[in-house]
Short mmCIF file of C-alpha atoms in Angstrom, two decimals:
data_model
loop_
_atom_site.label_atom_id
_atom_site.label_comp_id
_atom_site.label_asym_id
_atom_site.label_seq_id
_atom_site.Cartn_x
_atom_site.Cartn_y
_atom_site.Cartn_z
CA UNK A 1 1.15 -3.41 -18.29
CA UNK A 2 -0.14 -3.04 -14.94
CA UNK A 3 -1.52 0.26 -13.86
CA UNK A 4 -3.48 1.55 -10.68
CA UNK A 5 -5.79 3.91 -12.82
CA UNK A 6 -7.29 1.95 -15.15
CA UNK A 7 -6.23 -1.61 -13.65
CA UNK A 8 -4.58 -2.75 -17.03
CA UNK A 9 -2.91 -6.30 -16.61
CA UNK A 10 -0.97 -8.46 -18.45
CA UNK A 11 -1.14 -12.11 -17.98
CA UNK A 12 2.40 -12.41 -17.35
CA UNK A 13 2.83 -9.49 -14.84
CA UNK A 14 5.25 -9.90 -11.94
CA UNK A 15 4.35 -8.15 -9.13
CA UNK A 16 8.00 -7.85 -7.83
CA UNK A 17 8.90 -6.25 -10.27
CA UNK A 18 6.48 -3.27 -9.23
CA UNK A 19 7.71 -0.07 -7.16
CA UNK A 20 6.50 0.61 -3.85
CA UNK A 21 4.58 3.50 -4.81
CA UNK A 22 2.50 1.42 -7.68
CA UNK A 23 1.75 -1.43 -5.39
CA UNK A 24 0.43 1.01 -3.02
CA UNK A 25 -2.04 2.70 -5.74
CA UNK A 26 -2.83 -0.73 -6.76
CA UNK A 27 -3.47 -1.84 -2.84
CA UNK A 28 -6.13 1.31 -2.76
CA UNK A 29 -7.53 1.05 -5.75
CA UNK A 30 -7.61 -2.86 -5.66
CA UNK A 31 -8.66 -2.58 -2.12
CA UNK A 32 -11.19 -5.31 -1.72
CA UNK A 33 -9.62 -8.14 -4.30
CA UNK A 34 -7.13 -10.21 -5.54
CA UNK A 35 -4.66 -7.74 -6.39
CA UNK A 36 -4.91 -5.55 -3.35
CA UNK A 37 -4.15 -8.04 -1.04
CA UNK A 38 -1.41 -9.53 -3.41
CA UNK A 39 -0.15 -6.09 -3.07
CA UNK A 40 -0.02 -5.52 0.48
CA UNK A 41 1.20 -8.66 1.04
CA UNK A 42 4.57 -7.78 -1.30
CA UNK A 43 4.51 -4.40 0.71
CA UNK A 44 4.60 -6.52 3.63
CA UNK A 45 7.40 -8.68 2.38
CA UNK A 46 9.20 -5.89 1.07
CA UNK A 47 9.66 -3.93 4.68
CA UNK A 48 9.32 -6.88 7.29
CA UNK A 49 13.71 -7.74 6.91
CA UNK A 50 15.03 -4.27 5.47
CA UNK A 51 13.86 -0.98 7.58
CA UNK A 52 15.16 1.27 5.25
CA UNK A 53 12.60 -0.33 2.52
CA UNK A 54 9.94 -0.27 5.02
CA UNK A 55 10.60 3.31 6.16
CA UNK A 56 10.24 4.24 2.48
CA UNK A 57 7.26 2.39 2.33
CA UNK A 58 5.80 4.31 5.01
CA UNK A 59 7.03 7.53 3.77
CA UNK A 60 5.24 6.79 0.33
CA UNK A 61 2.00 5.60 2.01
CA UNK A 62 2.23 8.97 4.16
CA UNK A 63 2.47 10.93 1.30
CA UNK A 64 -0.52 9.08 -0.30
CA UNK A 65 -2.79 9.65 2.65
CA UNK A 66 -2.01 13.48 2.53
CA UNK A 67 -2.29 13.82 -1.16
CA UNK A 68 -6.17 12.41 -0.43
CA UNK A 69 -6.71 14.69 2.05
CA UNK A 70 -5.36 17.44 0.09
CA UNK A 71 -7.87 16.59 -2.41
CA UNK A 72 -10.47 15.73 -0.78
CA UNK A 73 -10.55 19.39 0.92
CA UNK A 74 -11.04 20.86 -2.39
CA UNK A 75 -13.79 17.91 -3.61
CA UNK A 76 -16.81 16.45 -2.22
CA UNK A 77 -15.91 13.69 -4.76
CA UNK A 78 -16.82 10.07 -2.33
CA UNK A 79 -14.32 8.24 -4.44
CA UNK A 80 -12.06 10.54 -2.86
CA UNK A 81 -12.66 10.03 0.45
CA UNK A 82 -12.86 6.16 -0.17
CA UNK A 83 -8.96 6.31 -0.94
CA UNK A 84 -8.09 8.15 1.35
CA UNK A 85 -9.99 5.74 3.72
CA UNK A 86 -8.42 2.68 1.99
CA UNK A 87 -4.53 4.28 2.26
CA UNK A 88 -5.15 4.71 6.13
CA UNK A 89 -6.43 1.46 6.14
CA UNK A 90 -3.10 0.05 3.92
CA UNK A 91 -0.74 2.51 5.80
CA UNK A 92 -2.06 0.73 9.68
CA UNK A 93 -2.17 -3.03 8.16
CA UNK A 94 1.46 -2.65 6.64
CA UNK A 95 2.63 -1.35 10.74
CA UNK A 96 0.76 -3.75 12.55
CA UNK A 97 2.34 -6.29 10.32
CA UNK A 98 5.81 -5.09 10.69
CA UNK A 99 5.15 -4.75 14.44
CA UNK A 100 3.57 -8.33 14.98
CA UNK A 101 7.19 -9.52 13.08
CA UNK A 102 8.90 -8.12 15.19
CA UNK A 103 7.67 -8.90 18.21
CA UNK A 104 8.22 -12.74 16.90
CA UNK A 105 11.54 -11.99 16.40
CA UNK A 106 12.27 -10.35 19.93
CA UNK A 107 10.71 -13.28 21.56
CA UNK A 108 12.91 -15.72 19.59
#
C-alpha cells in the first residue's frame, strides 16, 4: 500500500491506479525524489488531454495549498510551511505544463 504519510510501498504498486488527491500528497511529501516526480508527471498526464481532469486537479491542489496555510497560521511547525511551499511549487509546475501543451498544440 502506498501512502503519503508514512510513504508505505509495495513493490508492485501502480501509480495509475492512484487518485489525484494521493498523487498530490505523495508529489509534496515525495517532493525531491523518485516518487514525486513520478507523481507529477502522472498529474501531468492525467490533465494535459481531458480539462475536466485537469480542472479537478487544480481544484484539489488549491485546496491543498489552503489547507497549509490554514495550518500553518495556527503552527510555527517548518514542516508546515515546507508543504505548503512544495504544493505551490506542484500546483505552478502542473500549469506551466498544461500551458506549454497547449501552446504546442495551437501552433500545430
Amino acid at each position: 500500500m502506498i501512502t503519503a504519510n508514512d510513504k508505505k510501498i509495495e513493490d508492485n504498486f501502480s501509480i495509475e491506479k492512484l487518485t489525484a488527491q494521493q498523487l498530490i500528497n505523495l508529489a509534496i511529501d515525495s517532493h525531491e525524489d523518485r516518487i514525486g516526480l513520478e507523481s507529477r508527471t502522472e498529474l501531468i498526464r492525467r490533465g494535459a488531454d481531458d480539462i475536466e481532469v485537469r480542472i479537478a486537479i487544480k481544484k484539489a491542489c488549491k485546496f491543498t495549498v489552503l489547507s497549509y496555510e490554514e495550518q500553518i497560521k495556527n503552527s510555527e511547525e517548518s514542516t508546515l510551511r515546507s508543504k505548503f511551499l512544495a504544493s505551490v511549487s506542484i500546483l505552478d509546475k502542473l500549469q506551466l505544463e498544461w500551458q506549454k501543451k497547449d501552446l504546442i498544440l495551437r501552433i500545430h
